[in-house]
Coordinates of C-alpha atoms in Angstrom, one line a residue:
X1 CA -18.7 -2.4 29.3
X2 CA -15.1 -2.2 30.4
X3 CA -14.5 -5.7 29.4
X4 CA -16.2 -5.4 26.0
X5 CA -13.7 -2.2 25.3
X6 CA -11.0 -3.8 26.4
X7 CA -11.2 -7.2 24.3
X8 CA -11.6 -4.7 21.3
X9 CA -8.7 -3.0 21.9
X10 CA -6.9 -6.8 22.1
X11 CA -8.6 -7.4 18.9
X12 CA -7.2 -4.2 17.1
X13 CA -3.7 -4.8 18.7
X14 CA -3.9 -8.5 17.1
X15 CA -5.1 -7.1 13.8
X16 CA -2.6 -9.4 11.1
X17 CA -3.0 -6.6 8.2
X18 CA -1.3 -4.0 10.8
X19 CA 1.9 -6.5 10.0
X20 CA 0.8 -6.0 6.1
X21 CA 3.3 -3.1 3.6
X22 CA 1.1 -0.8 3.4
X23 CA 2.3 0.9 0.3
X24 CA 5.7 1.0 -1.7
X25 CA 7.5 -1.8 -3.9
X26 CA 6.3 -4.7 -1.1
X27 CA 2.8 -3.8 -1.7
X28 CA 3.6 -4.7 -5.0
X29 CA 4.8 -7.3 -4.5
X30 CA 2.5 -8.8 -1.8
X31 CA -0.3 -8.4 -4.9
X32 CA 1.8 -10.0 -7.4
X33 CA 2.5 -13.1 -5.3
X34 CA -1.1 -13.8 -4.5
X35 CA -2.4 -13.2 -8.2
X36 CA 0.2 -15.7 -8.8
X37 CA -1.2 -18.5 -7.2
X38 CA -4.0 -18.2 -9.7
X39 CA -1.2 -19.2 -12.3
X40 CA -1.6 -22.6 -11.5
X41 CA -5.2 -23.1 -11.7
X42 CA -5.3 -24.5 -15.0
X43 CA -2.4 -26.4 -14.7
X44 CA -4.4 -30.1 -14.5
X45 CA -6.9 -29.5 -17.4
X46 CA -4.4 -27.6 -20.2
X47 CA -2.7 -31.2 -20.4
X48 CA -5.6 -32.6 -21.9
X49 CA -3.3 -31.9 -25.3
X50 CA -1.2 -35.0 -24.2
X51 CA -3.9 -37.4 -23.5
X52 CA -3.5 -38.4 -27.4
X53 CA 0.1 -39.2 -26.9
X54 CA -0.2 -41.4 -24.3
X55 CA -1.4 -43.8 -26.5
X56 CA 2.2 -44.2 -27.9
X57 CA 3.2 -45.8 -24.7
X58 CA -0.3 -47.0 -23.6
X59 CA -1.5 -48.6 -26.7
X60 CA -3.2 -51.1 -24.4
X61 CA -5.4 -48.6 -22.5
X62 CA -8.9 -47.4 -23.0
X63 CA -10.3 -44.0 -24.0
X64 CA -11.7 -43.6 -20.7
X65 CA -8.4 -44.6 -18.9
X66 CA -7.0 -42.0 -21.1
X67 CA -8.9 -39.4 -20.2
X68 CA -9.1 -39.9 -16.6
X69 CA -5.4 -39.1 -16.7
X70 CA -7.3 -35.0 -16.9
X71 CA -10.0 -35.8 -15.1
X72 CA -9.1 -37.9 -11.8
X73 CA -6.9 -35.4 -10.4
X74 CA -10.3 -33.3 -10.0
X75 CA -11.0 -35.7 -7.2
X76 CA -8.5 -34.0 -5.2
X77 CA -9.6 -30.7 -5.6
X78 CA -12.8 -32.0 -4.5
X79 CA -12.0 -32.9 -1.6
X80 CA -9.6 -30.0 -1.1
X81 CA -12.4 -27.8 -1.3
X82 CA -14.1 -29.3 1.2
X83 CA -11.8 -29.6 4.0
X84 CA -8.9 -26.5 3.1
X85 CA -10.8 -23.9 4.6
X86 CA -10.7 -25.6 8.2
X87 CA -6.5 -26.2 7.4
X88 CA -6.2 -22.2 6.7
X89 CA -7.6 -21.4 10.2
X90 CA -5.5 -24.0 12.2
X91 CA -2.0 -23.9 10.3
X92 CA -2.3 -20.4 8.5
X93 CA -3.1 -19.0 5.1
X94 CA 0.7 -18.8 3.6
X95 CA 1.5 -22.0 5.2
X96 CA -1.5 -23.3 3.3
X97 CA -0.4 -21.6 0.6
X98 CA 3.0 -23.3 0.4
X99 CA 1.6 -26.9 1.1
X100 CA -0.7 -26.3 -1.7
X101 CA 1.8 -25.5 -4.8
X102 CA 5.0 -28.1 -3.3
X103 CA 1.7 -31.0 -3.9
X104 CA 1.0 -29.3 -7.2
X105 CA 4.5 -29.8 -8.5
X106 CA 5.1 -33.1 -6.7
X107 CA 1.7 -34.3 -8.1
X108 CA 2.7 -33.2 -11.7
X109 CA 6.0 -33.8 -12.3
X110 CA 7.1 -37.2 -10.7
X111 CA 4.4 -39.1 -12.6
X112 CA 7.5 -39.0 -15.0
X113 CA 8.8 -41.9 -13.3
X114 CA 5.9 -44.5 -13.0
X115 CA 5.6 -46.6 -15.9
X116 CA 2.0 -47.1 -15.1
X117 CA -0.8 -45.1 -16.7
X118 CA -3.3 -45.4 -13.6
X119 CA 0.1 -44.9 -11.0
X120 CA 0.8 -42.0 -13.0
X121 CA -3.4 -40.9 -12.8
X122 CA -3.1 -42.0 -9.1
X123 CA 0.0 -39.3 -8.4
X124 CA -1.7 -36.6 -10.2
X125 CA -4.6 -36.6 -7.7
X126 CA -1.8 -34.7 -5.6
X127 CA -1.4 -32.2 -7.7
X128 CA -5.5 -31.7 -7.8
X129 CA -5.7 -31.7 -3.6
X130 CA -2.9 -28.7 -3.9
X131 CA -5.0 -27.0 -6.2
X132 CA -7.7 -27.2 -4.5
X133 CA -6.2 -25.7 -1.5
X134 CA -4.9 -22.8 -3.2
X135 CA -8.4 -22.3 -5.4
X136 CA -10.1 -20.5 -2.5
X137 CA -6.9 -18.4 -1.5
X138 CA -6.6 -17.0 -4.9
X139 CA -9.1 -15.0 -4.5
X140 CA -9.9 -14.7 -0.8
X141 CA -6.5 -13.6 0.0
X142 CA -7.1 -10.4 -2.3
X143 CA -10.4 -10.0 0.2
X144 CA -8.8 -10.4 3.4
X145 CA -5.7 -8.4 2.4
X146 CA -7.4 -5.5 0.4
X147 CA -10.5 -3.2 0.4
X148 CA -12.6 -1.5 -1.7
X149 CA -11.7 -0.1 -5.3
X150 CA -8.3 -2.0 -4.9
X151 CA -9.8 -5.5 -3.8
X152 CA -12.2 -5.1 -7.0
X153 CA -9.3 -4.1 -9.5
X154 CA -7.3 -7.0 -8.3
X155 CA -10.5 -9.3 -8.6
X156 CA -10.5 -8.6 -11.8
X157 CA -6.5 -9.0 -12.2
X158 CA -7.0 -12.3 -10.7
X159 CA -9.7 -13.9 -13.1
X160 CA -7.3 -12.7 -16.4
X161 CA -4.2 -14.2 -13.9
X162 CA -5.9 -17.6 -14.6
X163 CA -6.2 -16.9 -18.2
X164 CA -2.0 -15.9 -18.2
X165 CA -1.5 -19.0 -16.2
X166 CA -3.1 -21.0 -18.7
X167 CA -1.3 -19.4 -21.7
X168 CA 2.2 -20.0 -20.5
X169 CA 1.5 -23.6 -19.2
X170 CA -0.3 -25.1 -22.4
X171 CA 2.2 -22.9 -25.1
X172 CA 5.1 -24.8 -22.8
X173 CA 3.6 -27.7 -23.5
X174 CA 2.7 -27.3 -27.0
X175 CA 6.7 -26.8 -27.5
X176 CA 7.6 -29.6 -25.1
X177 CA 5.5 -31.5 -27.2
X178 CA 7.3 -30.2 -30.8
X179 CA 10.3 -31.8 -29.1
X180 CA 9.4 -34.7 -27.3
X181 CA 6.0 -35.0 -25.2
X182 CA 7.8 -37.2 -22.8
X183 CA 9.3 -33.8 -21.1
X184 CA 5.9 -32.1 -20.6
X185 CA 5.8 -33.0 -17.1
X186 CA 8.6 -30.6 -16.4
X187 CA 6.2 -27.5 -16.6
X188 CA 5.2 -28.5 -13.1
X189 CA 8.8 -27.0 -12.0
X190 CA 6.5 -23.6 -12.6
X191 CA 4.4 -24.3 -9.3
X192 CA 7.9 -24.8 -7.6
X193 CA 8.9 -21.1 -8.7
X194 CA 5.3 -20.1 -7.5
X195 CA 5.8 -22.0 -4.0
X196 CA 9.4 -19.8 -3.9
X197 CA 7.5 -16.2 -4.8
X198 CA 4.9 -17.0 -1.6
X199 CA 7.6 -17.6 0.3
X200 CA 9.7 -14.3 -0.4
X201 CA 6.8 -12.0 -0.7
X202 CA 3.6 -13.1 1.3
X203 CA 4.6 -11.5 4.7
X204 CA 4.5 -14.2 7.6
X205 CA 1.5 -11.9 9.2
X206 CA -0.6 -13.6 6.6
X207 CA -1.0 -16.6 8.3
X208 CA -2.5 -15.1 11.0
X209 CA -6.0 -13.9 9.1
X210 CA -8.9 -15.6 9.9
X211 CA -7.3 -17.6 12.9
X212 CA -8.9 -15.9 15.3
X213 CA -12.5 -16.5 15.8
X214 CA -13.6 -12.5 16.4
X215 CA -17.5 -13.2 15.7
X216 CA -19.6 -12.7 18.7
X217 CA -22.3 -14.4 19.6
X218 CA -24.8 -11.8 18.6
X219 CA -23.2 -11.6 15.1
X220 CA -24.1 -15.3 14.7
X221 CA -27.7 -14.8 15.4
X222 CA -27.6 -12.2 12.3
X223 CA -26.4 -14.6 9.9
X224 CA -28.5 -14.9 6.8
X225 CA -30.1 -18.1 5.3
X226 CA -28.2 -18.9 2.0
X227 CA -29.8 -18.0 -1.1
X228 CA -31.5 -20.3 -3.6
X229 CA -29.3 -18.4 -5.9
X230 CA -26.1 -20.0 -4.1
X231 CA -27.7 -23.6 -4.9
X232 CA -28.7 -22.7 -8.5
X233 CA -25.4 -21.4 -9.4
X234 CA -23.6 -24.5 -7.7
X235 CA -26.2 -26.7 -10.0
X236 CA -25.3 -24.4 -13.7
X237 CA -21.4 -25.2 -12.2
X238 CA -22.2 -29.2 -12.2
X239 CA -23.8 -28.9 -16.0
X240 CA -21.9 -26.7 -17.4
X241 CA -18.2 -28.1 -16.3
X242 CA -19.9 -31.3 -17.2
X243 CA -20.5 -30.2 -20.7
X244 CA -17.0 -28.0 -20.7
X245 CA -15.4 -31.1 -20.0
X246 CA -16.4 -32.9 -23.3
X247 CA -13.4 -30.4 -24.7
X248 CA -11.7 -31.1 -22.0
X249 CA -11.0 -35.2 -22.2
X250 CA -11.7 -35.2 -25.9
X251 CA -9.8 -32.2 -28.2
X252 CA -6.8 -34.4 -28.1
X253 CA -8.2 -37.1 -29.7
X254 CA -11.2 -35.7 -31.8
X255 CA -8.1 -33.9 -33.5
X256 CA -6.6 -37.2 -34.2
X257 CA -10.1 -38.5 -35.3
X258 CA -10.4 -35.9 -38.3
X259 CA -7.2 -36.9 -40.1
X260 CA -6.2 -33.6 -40.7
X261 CA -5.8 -31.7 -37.2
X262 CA -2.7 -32.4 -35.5
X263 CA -1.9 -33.5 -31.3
X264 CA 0.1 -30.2 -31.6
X265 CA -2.2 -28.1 -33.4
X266 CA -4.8 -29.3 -30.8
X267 CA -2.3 -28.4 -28.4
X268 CA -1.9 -24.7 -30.2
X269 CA -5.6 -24.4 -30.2
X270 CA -5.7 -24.8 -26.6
X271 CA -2.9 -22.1 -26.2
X272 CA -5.8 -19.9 -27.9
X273 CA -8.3 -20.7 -25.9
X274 CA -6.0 -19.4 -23.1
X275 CA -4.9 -16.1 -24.7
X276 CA -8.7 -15.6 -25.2
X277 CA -10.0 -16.3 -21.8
X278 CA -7.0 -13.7 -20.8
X279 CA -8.2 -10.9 -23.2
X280 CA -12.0 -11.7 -22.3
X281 CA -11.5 -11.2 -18.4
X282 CA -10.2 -7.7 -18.9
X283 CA -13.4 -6.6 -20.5
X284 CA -16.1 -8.5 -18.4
X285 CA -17.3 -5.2 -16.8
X286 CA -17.5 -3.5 -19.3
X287 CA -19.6 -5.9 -21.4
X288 CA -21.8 -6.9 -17.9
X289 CA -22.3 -3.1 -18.1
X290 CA -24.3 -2.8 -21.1
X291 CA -26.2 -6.3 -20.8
X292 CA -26.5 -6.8 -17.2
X293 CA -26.8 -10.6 -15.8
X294 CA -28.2 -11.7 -19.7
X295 CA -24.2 -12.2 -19.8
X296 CA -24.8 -15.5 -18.6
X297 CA -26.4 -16.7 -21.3
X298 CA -24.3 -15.0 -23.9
X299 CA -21.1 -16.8 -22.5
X300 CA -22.7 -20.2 -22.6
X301 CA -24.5 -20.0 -25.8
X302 CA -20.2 -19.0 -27.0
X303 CA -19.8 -22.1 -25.3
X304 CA -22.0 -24.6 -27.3
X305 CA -20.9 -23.1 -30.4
X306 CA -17.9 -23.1 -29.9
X307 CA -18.0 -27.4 -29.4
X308 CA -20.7 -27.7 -32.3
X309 CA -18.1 -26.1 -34.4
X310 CA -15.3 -28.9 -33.1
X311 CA -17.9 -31.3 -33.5
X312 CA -19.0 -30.9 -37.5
X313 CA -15.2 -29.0 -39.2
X314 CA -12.1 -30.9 -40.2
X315 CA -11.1 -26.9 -41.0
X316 CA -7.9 -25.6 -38.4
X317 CA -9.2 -22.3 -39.0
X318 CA -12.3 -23.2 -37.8
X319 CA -11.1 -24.6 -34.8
X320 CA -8.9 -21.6 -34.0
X321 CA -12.4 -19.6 -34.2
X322 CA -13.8 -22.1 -31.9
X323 CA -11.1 -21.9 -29.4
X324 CA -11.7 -17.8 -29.3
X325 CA -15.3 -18.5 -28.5
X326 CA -14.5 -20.8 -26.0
X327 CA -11.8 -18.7 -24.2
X328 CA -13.6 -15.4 -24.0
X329 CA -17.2 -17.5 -22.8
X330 CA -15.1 -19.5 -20.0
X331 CA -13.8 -16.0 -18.9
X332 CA -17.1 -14.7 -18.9
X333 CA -18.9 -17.6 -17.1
X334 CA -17.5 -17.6 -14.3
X335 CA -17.4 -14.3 -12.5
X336 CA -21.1 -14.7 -13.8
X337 CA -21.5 -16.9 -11.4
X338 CA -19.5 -15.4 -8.7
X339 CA -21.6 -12.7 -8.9
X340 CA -25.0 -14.8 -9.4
X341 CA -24.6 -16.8 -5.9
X342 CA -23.6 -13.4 -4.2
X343 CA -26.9 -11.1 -5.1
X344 CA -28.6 -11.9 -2.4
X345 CA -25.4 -12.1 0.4
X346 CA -23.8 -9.9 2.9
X347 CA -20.0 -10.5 4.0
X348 CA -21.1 -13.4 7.2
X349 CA -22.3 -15.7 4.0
X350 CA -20.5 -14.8 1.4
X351 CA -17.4 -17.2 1.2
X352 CA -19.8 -19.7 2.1
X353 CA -22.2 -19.1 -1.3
X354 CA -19.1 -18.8 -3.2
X355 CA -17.4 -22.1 -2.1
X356 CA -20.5 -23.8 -3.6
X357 CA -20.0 -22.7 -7.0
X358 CA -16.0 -23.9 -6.7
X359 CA -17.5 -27.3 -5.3
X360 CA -19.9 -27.7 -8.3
X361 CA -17.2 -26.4 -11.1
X362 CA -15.4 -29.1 -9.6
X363 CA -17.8 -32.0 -9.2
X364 CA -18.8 -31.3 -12.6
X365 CA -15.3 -31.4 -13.4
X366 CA -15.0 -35.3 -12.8
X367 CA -18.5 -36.4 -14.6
X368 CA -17.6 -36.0 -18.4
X369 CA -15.0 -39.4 -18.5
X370 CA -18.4 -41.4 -17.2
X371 CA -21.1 -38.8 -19.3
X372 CA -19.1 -39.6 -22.0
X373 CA -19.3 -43.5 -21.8
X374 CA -23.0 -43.5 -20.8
X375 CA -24.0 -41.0 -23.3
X376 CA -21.9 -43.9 -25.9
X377 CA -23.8 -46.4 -24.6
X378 CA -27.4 -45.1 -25.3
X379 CA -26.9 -43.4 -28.0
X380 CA -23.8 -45.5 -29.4
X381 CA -21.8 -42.0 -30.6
X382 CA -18.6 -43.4 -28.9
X383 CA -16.3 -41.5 -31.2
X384 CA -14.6 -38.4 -29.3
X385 CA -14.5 -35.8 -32.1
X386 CA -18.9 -36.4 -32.3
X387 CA -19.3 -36.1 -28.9
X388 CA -18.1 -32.4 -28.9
X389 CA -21.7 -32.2 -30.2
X390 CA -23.1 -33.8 -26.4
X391 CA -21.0 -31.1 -24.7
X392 CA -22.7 -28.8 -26.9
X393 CA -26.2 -30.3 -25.5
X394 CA -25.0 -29.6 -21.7
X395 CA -24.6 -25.8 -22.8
X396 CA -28.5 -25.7 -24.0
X397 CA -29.5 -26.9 -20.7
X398 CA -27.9 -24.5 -19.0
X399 CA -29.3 -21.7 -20.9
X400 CA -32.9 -23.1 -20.3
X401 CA -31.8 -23.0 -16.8
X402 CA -30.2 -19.4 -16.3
X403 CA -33.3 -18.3 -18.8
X404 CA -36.2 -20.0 -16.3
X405 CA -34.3 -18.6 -13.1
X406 CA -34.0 -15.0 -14.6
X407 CA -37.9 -14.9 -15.5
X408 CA -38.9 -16.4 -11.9
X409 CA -36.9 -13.6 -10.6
X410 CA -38.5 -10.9 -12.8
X411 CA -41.9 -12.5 -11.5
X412 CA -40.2 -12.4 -7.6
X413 CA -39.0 -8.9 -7.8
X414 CA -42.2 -7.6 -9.5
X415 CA -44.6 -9.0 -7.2
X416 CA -42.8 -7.7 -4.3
X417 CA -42.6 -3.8 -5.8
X418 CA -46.8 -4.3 -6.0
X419 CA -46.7 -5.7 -1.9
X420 CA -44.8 -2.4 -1.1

């Protein structure tokens, strides 16, 4: 018993958040440098608005070749995903932290000086691995660091920080581009100013959570199974980024196809998209309280129409509509499913459920370059403004899906309240 005591005591006199501000202007700022990480997050798939202007000086290369300049870098995340939780415990969350935006901007911005198209693809899948070390810590760090009330508000700071992040990268772009889209790639010098804000304002202390292994052996034994929710929700992440991706590899160029919309007006459209998905986060609560988990399907079926509209207007208006959809559905999505692979959970599985809807967003991520091209070749739509409409087809099956699951688990729950 004495020994037990003790190596509590050890435990609490170890405790990394003891070496955390606890209140006052570094609190602040300690908040504001880890919902800046989630800045970056869409810093790979907003440049989907140059993928039409690389044709100027890769006249050569194929649609796919140009779209894989969005979607190859996912490859790195993939993997990042995988492996970056294992990193954090051995060489510390900042330190992670750091390693994860330096690769972001090295990954994004010296691609300037390869005049290759697939050495420039190859670089970029830096710049995915860094993102996909910081992915987890966006929102983990808030977990570790805060509790309660103030770990929920900053959740929800976090989701609409992705949103911002979004906003200020593409709009930079969409200027760059006004200019000369040659200088896009120096937007990556924004991951270098976020690297700098971790390294002033994320105490050292930081790297110090989640390195020691404080679970006993009795603890382990009361470990639940995972939920088939975590599975599903990993599955609806594969389809649905699959289908979300169609927007992704093909605006560019499906604006282009119609004659009348513009590389930068696609580029403007995506700044919408942003702006939207930032507005949307701040009311996800308050719409999930009035419709529950049906909020699923709502955000998807914004989703398809948004892509069916792309798909069948040559009208800018239109398009700007489409991007709102689009925006506030993406926003809404995914905390959906945050919250759909955590119903059944407790703390001991949690991360684990929710690192398997990041490793599905981002598998699904990488399909739609090869969906597209397989989809072309039985059906023989090959032309990127029509195959918005595919994308749109993705978004049905995941309604079917989320509608199935939600009636099974009426059934479940109903059959269990007659047992008792």
């Amino acid at each position: 018993m004495t020994e037990t005591t003790t190596s509590n005591v050890q435990r609490v006199d170890r405790d990394p958040l003891s070496g955390l501000p606890q209140s006052g202007s570094k609190k602040v700022m300690l908040k504001g440098a880890i919902l800046s990480l989630a800045l970056l997050l869409q810093s790979i798939s907003v440049t989907a608005a140059v993928v039409s202007s690389l044709k100027q000086d890769f006249p050569n290369a194929s649609a796919m070749e140009l779209q894989c300049f969005v979607t190859v870098p996912v490859l790195g995340n993939i993997v990042a995903t995988l492996i970056g939780g294992r990193f954090a415990t051995r060489i510390g969350k900042k330190n992670l932290c750091v390693i994860g935006t330096l690769l972001c901007f090295v990954g994004g911005f010296f691609p300037m000086f390869i005049p290759l198209l697939d050495g420039q693809t190859a670089l970029r899948v830096l710049a995915g691995f860094g993102l996909g070390l910081i992915q987890p810590l966006s929102a983990s760090l808030i977990v570790d660091c805060f509790k309660g009330k103030e770990a929920d508000t900053l959740m929800g700071f976090q989701s609409s920080a992705v949103g911002l992040g979004a906003t200020i990268i593409s709009s930079t772009i969409a200027g760059i581009m006004s200019f000369d889209w040659h200088y896009f790639y120096y937007v990556y010098f924004f991951a270098l100013l976020v690297t700098v804000i971790v390294l002033l304002f994320i105490p050292n202390a930081v790297n110090d959570l989640g390195r020691e292994d404080a679970t006993t052996s009795e603890d382990k034994l009361k470990r639940r199974k995972t939920p088939i929710s975590a599975y599903f929700g990993m599955l609806l992440q594969i389809i649905f980024a699959t289908g979300y991706g169609f927007y992704t590899i093909n605006l560019s160029l499906a604006a282009e196809e119609t004659g009348t919309i513009t590389a930068v007006q696609a580029a403007t459209v995506i700044t919408i998209i942003s702006i939207s998905s930032l507005l949307g986060g701040l009311v996800f609560g308050l719409v999930k309280s009035f419709v529950g988990m049906r909020i699923g399907v709502i955000a998807v079926a914004m989703q398809g129409a948004a892509l069916l509209i792309w798909g069948n207007t040559t009208s800018l208006a239109a398009w700007n509509i489409a991007g709102v959809l689009l925006g506030v559905g993406f926003c809404w999505f995914m905390p959906y499913v945050n919250i759909l692979v955590n119903e059944h959970t407790d703390p001991s599985i949690s991360a684990q459920t929710t690192s398997y809807a990041f490793f599905g967003n981002s598998v699904g991520s990488f399909i739609p370059p090869y969906a597209f091209a397989l989809l072309g070749a039985v059906t023989g739509i090959t032309s990127p403004w029509k195959s918005l409409n595919m994308g749109a087809g993705f978004m049905a099956v995941v309604i079917v899906l989320i509608v199935i699951f939600m009636v099974n688990d009426k059934k479940k729950t109903a059959a269990k309240s007659v047992t008792a």
